[in-house]
PDB file of C-alpha atoms and ligand atoms in Angstrom:
ATOM      1  CA  UNK A   2      -6.932 -30.187 -14.309  1.00  0.00           C
ATOM      2  CA  UNK A   3      -4.887 -32.993 -12.836  1.00  0.00           C
ATOM      3  CA  UNK A   4      -4.692 -34.448  -9.353  1.00  0.00           C
ATOM      4  CA  UNK A   5      -2.140 -36.745  -7.540  1.00  0.00           C
ATOM      5  CA  UNK A   6      -3.835 -39.870  -8.807  1.00  0.00           C
ATOM      6  CA  UNK A   7      -4.209 -38.906 -12.440  1.00  0.00           C
ATOM      7  CA  UNK A   8      -0.609 -37.541 -12.460  1.00  0.00           C
ATOM      8  CA  UNK A   9       0.835 -40.908 -11.439  1.00  0.00           C
ATOM      9  CA  UNK A  10      -1.518 -42.900 -13.756  1.00  0.00           C
ATOM     10  CA  UNK A  11      -0.741 -40.641 -16.718  1.00  0.00           C
ATOM     11  CA  UNK A  12       2.949 -41.023 -16.261  1.00  0.00           C
ATOM     12  CA  UNK A  13       2.747 -44.812 -15.962  1.00  0.00           C
ATOM     13  CA  UNK A  14       0.395 -44.946 -18.975  1.00  0.00           C
ATOM     14  CA  UNK A  15       2.775 -42.973 -21.115  1.00  0.00           C
ATOM     15  CA  UNK A  16       5.373 -45.720 -20.344  1.00  0.00           C
ATOM     16  CA  UNK A  17       2.828 -48.463 -20.937  1.00  0.00           C
ATOM     17  CA  UNK A  18       3.545 -49.829 -17.455  1.00  0.00           C
ATOM     18  CA  UNK A  19       1.822 -50.750 -14.166  1.00  0.00           C
ATOM     19  CA  UNK A  20       2.561 -48.412 -11.333  1.00  0.00           C
ATOM     20  CA  UNK A  21       6.085 -48.947 -10.064  1.00  0.00           C
ATOM     21  CA  UNK A  22       6.918 -48.804  -6.410  1.00  0.00           C
ATOM     22  CA  UNK A  23       7.780 -45.072  -6.352  1.00  0.00           C
ATOM     23  CA  UNK A  24       4.368 -44.348  -8.079  1.00  0.00           C
ATOM     24  CA  UNK A  25       2.649 -46.496  -5.552  1.00  0.00           C
ATOM     25  CA  UNK A  26       4.416 -44.764  -2.738  1.00  0.00           C
ATOM     26  CA  UNK A  27       3.135 -41.377  -3.971  1.00  0.00           C
ATOM     27  CA  UNK A  28      -0.388 -42.734  -4.131  1.00  0.00           C
ATOM     28  CA  UNK A  29       0.039 -44.167  -0.555  1.00  0.00           C
ATOM     29  CA  UNK A  30       1.176 -40.879   0.728  1.00  0.00           C
ATOM     30  CA  UNK A  31      -1.719 -39.054  -0.905  1.00  0.00           C
ATOM     31  CA  UNK A  32      -4.376 -41.452   0.516  1.00  0.00           C
ATOM     32  CA  UNK A  33      -2.781 -41.406   3.896  1.00  0.00           C
ATOM     33  CA  UNK A  34      -2.965 -37.526   3.966  1.00  0.00           C
ATOM     34  CA  UNK A  35      -6.520 -37.401   2.687  1.00  0.00           C
ATOM     35  CA  UNK A  36      -8.207 -36.698   5.981  1.00  0.00           C
ATOM     36  CA  UNK A  37      -5.610 -33.990   6.775  1.00  0.00           C
ATOM     37  CA  UNK A  38      -6.340 -32.264   3.405  1.00  0.00           C
ATOM     38  CA  UNK A  39     -10.150 -32.434   3.920  1.00  0.00           C
ATOM     39  CA  UNK A  40      -9.928 -31.190   7.360  1.00  0.00           C
ATOM     40  CA  UNK A  41      -7.679 -28.305   6.267  1.00  0.00           C
ATOM     41  CA  UNK A  42      -9.993 -27.289   3.433  1.00  0.00           C
ATOM     42  CA  UNK A  43     -12.954 -27.358   5.801  1.00  0.00           C
ATOM     43  CA  UNK A  44     -11.370 -25.046   8.266  1.00  0.00           C
ATOM     44  CA  UNK A  45      -9.964 -22.799   5.466  1.00  0.00           C
ATOM     45  CA  UNK A  46     -13.315 -22.438   3.794  1.00  0.00           C
ATOM     46  CA  UNK A  47     -14.983 -21.540   7.151  1.00  0.00           C
ATOM     47  CA  UNK A  48     -12.432 -18.955   7.871  1.00  0.00           C
ATOM     48  CA  UNK A  49     -11.472 -17.554   4.417  1.00  0.00           C
ATOM     49  CA  UNK A  50     -12.524 -13.934   5.078  1.00  0.00           C
ATOM     50  CA  UNK A  51     -10.560 -13.776   8.352  1.00  0.00           C
ATOM     51  CA  UNK A  52      -7.431 -15.323   6.720  1.00  0.00           C
ATOM     52  CA  UNK A  53      -7.516 -12.723   3.955  1.00  0.00           C
ATOM     53  CA  UNK A  54      -8.110  -9.854   6.488  1.00  0.00           C
ATOM     54  CA  UNK A  55      -5.331 -10.905   8.762  1.00  0.00           C
ATOM     55  CA  UNK A  56      -2.949 -11.335   5.845  1.00  0.00           C
ATOM     56  CA  UNK A  57      -3.829  -7.850   4.633  1.00  0.00           C
ATOM     57  CA  UNK A  58      -3.270  -6.441   8.056  1.00  0.00           C
ATOM     58  CA  UNK A  59       0.133  -8.096   8.324  1.00  0.00           C
ATOM     59  CA  UNK A  60       1.403  -7.076   4.917  1.00  0.00           C
ATOM     60  CA  UNK A  61      -0.468  -4.306   3.183  1.00  0.00           C
ATOM     61  CA  UNK A  62      -2.355  -2.000   5.646  1.00  0.00           C
ATOM     62  CA  UNK A  63      -0.674   1.405   6.085  1.00  0.00           C
ATOM     63  CA  UNK A  64       1.997   0.730   3.525  1.00  0.00           C
ATOM     64  CA  UNK A  65       2.682   2.641   0.423  1.00  0.00           C
ATOM     65  CA  UNK A  66       0.342   0.673  -1.740  1.00  0.00           C
ATOM     66  CA  UNK A  67      -2.691   1.770   0.194  1.00  0.00           C
ATOM     67  CA  UNK A  68      -1.762   5.575   0.185  1.00  0.00           C
ATOM     68  CA  UNK A  69      -2.559   7.988  -2.729  1.00  0.00           C
ATOM     69  CA  UNK A  70      -0.570   6.878  -5.778  1.00  0.00           C
ATOM     70  CA  UNK A  71      -0.338   3.354  -4.506  1.00  0.00           C
ATOM     71  CA  UNK A  72      -1.969   0.510  -6.540  1.00  0.00           C
ATOM     72  CA  UNK A  73      -4.504  -0.366  -3.838  1.00  0.00           C
ATOM     73  CA  UNK A  74      -5.606   3.243  -3.325  1.00  0.00           C
ATOM     74  CA  UNK A  75      -9.242   3.888  -4.117  1.00  0.00           C
ATOM     75  CA  UNK A  76     -11.957   1.565  -3.000  1.00  0.00           C
ATOM     76  CA  UNK A  77     -12.185  -0.124  -6.353  1.00  0.00           C
ATOM     77  CA  UNK A  78      -8.650  -1.148  -6.424  1.00  0.00           C
ATOM     78  CA  UNK A  79      -8.585  -2.091  -2.813  1.00  0.00           C
ATOM     79  CA  UNK A  80     -11.575  -4.387  -3.373  1.00  0.00           C
ATOM     80  CA  UNK A  81      -9.895  -5.919  -6.544  1.00  0.00           C
ATOM     81  CA  UNK A  82      -6.809  -6.716  -4.383  1.00  0.00           C
ATOM     82  CA  UNK A  83      -8.856  -8.410  -1.704  1.00  0.00           C
ATOM     83  CA  UNK A  84     -10.668 -10.316  -4.331  1.00  0.00           C
ATOM     84  CA  UNK A  85      -7.406 -11.437  -5.814  1.00  0.00           C
ATOM     85  CA  UNK A  86      -6.183 -12.765  -2.465  1.00  0.00           C
ATOM     86  CA  UNK A  87      -9.468 -14.538  -2.072  1.00  0.00           C
ATOM     87  CA  UNK A  88      -8.823 -16.249  -5.429  1.00  0.00           C
ATOM     88  CA  UNK A  89      -5.316 -17.256  -4.460  1.00  0.00           C
ATOM     89  CA  UNK A  90      -6.547 -18.799  -1.190  1.00  0.00           C
ATOM     90  CA  UNK A  91      -9.441 -20.603  -2.884  1.00  0.00           C
ATOM     91  CA  UNK A  92      -7.348 -22.019  -5.684  1.00  0.00           C
ATOM     92  CA  UNK A  93      -4.429 -23.038  -3.402  1.00  0.00           C
ATOM     93  CA  UNK A  94      -6.954 -24.914  -1.348  1.00  0.00           C
ATOM     94  CA  UNK A  95      -8.272 -26.680  -4.499  1.00  0.00           C
ATOM     95  CA  UNK A  96      -4.697 -27.629  -5.453  1.00  0.00           C
ATOM     96  CA  UNK A  97      -3.943 -28.768  -1.941  1.00  0.00           C
ATOM     97  CA  UNK A  98      -6.956 -31.142  -2.055  1.00  0.00           C
ATOM     98  CA  UNK A  99      -5.969 -32.328  -5.395  1.00  0.00           C
ATOM     99  CA  UNK A 100      -2.352 -32.644  -4.405  1.00  0.00           C
ATOM    100  CA  UNK A 101      -1.289 -31.260  -7.720  1.00  0.00           C
ATOM    101  CA  UNK A 102      -0.691 -27.620  -8.977  1.00  0.00           C
ATOM    102  CA  UNK A 103      -2.023 -27.980 -12.437  1.00  0.00           C
ATOM    103  CA  UNK A 104      -5.260 -26.073 -11.658  1.00  0.00           C
ATOM    104  CA  UNK A 105      -3.156 -23.089 -10.642  1.00  0.00           C
ATOM    105  CA  UNK A 106      -1.460 -22.963 -14.032  1.00  0.00           C
ATOM    106  CA  UNK A 107      -4.790 -23.361 -15.897  1.00  0.00           C
ATOM    107  CA  UNK A 108      -7.048 -21.060 -13.945  1.00  0.00           C
ATOM    108  CA  UNK A 109      -4.879 -18.578 -12.054  1.00  0.00           C
ATOM    109  CA  UNK A 110      -1.399 -17.993 -13.513  1.00  0.00           C
ATOM    110  CA  UNK A 111      -2.161 -18.143 -17.132  1.00  0.00           C
ATOM    111  CA  UNK A 112      -1.622 -14.507 -18.337  1.00  0.00           C
ATOM    112  CA  UNK A 113      -1.664 -13.192 -14.778  1.00  0.00           C
ATOM    113  CA  UNK A 114       1.840 -11.710 -14.702  1.00  0.00           C
ATOM    114  CA  UNK A 115       1.190  -9.902 -17.968  1.00  0.00           C
ATOM    115  CA  UNK A 116      -2.122  -8.527 -16.654  1.00  0.00           C
ATOM    116  CA  UNK A 117      -0.410  -7.278 -13.448  1.00  0.00           C
ATOM    117  CA  UNK A 118       2.372  -5.635 -15.293  1.00  0.00           C
ATOM    118  CA  UNK A 119      -0.029  -3.850 -17.673  1.00  0.00           C
ATOM    119  CA  UNK A 120      -2.124  -2.555 -14.729  1.00  0.00           C
ATOM    120  CA  UNK A 121       0.944  -1.621 -12.602  1.00  0.00           C
ATOM    121  CA  UNK A 122      -0.043  -4.163  -9.970  1.00  0.00           C
ATOM    122  CA  UNK A 123       3.223  -4.551  -7.913  1.00  0.00           C
ATOM    123  CA  UNK A 124       4.255  -8.211  -7.943  1.00  0.00           C
ATOM    124  CA  UNK A 125       6.696  -8.054  -5.058  1.00  0.00           C
ATOM    125  CA  UNK A 126       4.021  -6.684  -2.778  1.00  0.00           C
ATOM    126  CA  UNK A 127       1.483  -9.272  -3.946  1.00  0.00           C
ATOM    127  CA  UNK A 128       4.022 -12.061  -3.194  1.00  0.00           C
ATOM    128  CA  UNK A 129       4.437 -10.579   0.347  1.00  0.00           C
ATOM    129  CA  UNK A 130       0.703 -10.665   0.855  1.00  0.00           C
ATOM    130  CA  UNK A 131       0.536 -14.262  -0.363  1.00  0.00           C
ATOM    131  CA  UNK A 132       3.355 -15.211   1.984  1.00  0.00           C
ATOM    132  CA  UNK A 133       1.435 -13.508   4.877  1.00  0.00           C
ATOM    133  CA  UNK A 134      -1.538 -15.542   3.970  1.00  0.00           C
ATOM    134  CA  UNK A 135       0.597 -18.703   3.948  1.00  0.00           C
ATOM    135  CA  UNK A 136       1.651 -17.846   7.586  1.00  0.00           C
ATOM    136  CA  UNK A 137      -1.910 -16.971   8.709  1.00  0.00           C
ATOM    137  CA  UNK A 138      -3.220 -20.231   7.160  1.00  0.00           C
ATOM    138  CA  UNK A 139      -0.530 -22.371   8.788  1.00  0.00           C
ATOM    139  CA  UNK A 140      -1.485 -20.794  12.092  1.00  0.00           C
ATOM    140  CA  UNK A 141      -5.101 -21.889  11.526  1.00  0.00           C
ATOM    141  CA  UNK A 142      -4.589 -25.391  10.187  1.00  0.00           C
ATOM    142  CA  UNK A 143      -1.439 -26.515  11.970  1.00  0.00           C
ATOM    143  CA  UNK A 144       1.944 -27.133  10.709  1.00  0.00           C
ATOM    144  CA  UNK A 145       1.494 -30.354   8.625  1.00  0.00           C
ATOM    145  CA  UNK A 146      -1.473 -29.029   6.622  1.00  0.00           C
ATOM    146  CA  UNK A 147       0.159 -25.608   6.705  1.00  0.00           C
ATOM    147  CA  UNK A 148       3.251 -27.021   4.944  1.00  0.00           C
ATOM    148  CA  UNK A 149       1.076 -28.605   2.293  1.00  0.00           C
ATOM    149  CA  UNK A 150      -0.774 -25.349   1.718  1.00  0.00           C
ATOM    150  CA  UNK A 151       2.564 -23.570   1.558  1.00  0.00           C
ATOM    151  CA  UNK A 152       3.564 -25.700  -1.502  1.00  0.00           C
ATOM    152  CA  UNK A 153       0.710 -24.090  -3.457  1.00  0.00           C
ATOM    153  CA  UNK A 154       1.045 -20.597  -2.071  1.00  0.00           C
ATOM    154  CA  UNK A 155       4.721 -20.708  -3.108  1.00  0.00           C
ATOM    155  CA  UNK A 156       3.787 -22.109  -6.537  1.00  0.00           C
ATOM    156  CA  UNK A 157       1.621 -19.043  -7.125  1.00  0.00           C
ATOM    157  CA  UNK A 158       4.415 -16.773  -6.040  1.00  0.00           C
ATOM    158  CA  UNK A 159       6.924 -18.364  -8.305  1.00  0.00           C
ATOM    159  CA  UNK A 160       4.546 -18.286 -11.168  1.00  0.00           C
ATOM    160  CA  UNK A 161       4.076 -14.514 -10.576  1.00  0.00           C
ATOM    161  CA  UNK A 162       7.810 -13.761 -10.196  1.00  0.00           C
TER     162      UNK A 162
HETATM  163  C1  LIG B  14      -9.375 -16.665 -10.716  1.00  0.00           C
HETATM  164  C2  LIG B  14      -8.226 -16.095 -11.435  1.00  0.00           C
HETATM  165  C3  LIG B  14      -8.184 -14.617 -11.544  1.00  0.00           C
HETATM  166  C4  LIG B  14      -7.147 -13.804 -11.016  1.00  0.00           C
HETATM  167  C5  LIG B  14      -5.902 -14.244 -10.223  1.00  0.00           C
HETATM  168  C6  LIG B  14      -7.432 -12.417 -11.421  1.00  0.00           C
HETATM  169  C7  LIG B  14      -6.505 -11.345 -11.087  1.00  0.00           C
HETATM  170  C8  LIG B  14      -6.827 -10.045 -11.612  1.00  0.00           C
HETATM  171  N1  LIG B  14      -6.550  -8.932 -10.881  1.00  0.00           N
HETATM  172  C9  LIG B  14      -6.803  -7.816 -11.532  1.00  0.00           C
HETATM  173  C10 LIG B  14      -6.659  -6.509 -11.059  1.00  0.00           C
HETATM  174  C11 LIG B  14      -6.123  -5.967  -9.813  1.00  0.00           C
HETATM  175  N2  LIG B  14      -5.452  -6.689  -8.998  1.00  0.00           N
HETATM  176  C12 LIG B  14      -5.014  -5.791  -7.961  1.00  0.00           C
HETATM  177  C13 LIG B  14      -4.224  -6.267  -6.825  1.00  0.00           C
HETATM  178  C14 LIG B  14      -3.287  -5.638  -5.921  1.00  0.00           C
HETATM  179  N3  LIG B  14      -2.830  -4.457  -6.035  1.00  0.00           N
HETATM  180  C15 LIG B  14      -1.919  -4.122  -5.025  1.00  0.00           C
HETATM  181  O1  LIG B  14      -1.347  -3.139  -4.833  1.00  0.00           O
HETATM  182  C16 LIG B  14      -1.867  -5.290  -4.140  1.00  0.00           C
HETATM  183  C17 LIG B  14      -0.339  -5.679  -3.827  1.00  0.00           C
HETATM  184  C18 LIG B  14      -2.581  -6.446  -4.863  1.00  0.00           C
HETATM  185  C19 LIG B  14      -3.371  -7.253  -3.862  1.00  0.00           C
HETATM  186  C20 LIG B  14      -2.550  -8.349  -3.163  1.00  0.00           C
HETATM  187  C21 LIG B  14      -5.564  -4.569  -8.108  1.00  0.00           C
HETATM  188  C22 LIG B  14      -5.427  -3.270  -7.320  1.00  0.00           C
HETATM  189  C23 LIG B  14      -6.198  -4.616  -9.414  1.00  0.00           C
HETATM  190  C24 LIG B  14      -7.000  -3.488 -10.118  1.00  0.00           C
HETATM  191  C25 LIG B  14      -6.008  -2.687 -10.877  1.00  0.00           C
HETATM  192  C26 LIG B  14      -6.671  -1.607 -11.780  1.00  0.00           C
HETATM  193  O2  LIG B  14      -7.620  -1.947 -12.361  1.00  0.00           O
HETATM  194  O3  LIG B  14      -6.037  -0.504 -11.784  1.00  0.00           O
HETATM  195  C27 LIG B  14      -7.262  -8.133 -12.860  1.00  0.00           C
HETATM  196  C28 LIG B  14      -7.701  -7.130 -13.931  1.00  0.00           C
HETATM  197  C29 LIG B  14      -9.172  -7.148 -14.127  1.00  0.00           C
HETATM  198  C30 LIG B  14      -9.959  -6.681 -12.910  1.00  0.00           C
HETATM  199  O4  LIG B  14      -9.682  -5.572 -12.375  1.00  0.00           O
HETATM  200  O5  LIG B  14     -10.716  -7.512 -12.473  1.00  0.00           O
HETATM  201  C31 LIG B  14      -7.245  -9.560 -12.876  1.00  0.00           C
HETATM  202  C32 LIG B  14      -7.595 -10.316 -14.120  1.00  0.00           C
HETATM  203  N4  LIG B  14      -8.606 -12.399 -12.121  1.00  0.00           N
HETATM  204  C33 LIG B  14      -9.120 -13.749 -12.217  1.00  0.00           C
HETATM  205  O6  LIG B  14     -10.121 -14.115 -12.816  1.00  0.00           O
END
């Protein structure tokens, strides 16, 4: 796993250089947004269950996936879906804190699309639910932190698509 600091340092190290001004600017922005990131993570962790619940209500409830024959039908599969959304929220929050998406590649997206395809989990519907979670989260943390979380929700969606 990488974060905004190690990303910048690794790329300077590969070139055998001190940090140039664009690298230093990246770090400056990251440090300046530190409090925003921590505040957002605190409020997301305190409200995670509500965020998931509202996103499900907005995007999945009473749709075809929850009816007989749908992939969320039966309690076991419904619970698996909620659990997956909870993973996406938690890992997007980690990535937002780190300011870097590498944790998503390593711990979430690796092999996920293949797993979903083999189990018939509908990817388009999952992306809709993640987008709903993005909106609900932005409503909770405000637009600046919401935009930053949005980067990582979108990263998960493009990794799945
Ligand atoms: C931390 C990283 C991580 C991720 C991301 C993860 C995802 C993940 N989701 C799974 C299943 C599943 N995922 C869903 C999800 C959905 N079905 C829908 O219709 C909805 C659109 C959607 C929710 C938004 C469902 C229903 C299953 C169970 C499918 C089945 O067993 O038939 C499975 C198969 C094994 C299992 O059932 O537990 C994995 C590995 N596991 C992990 O360890």
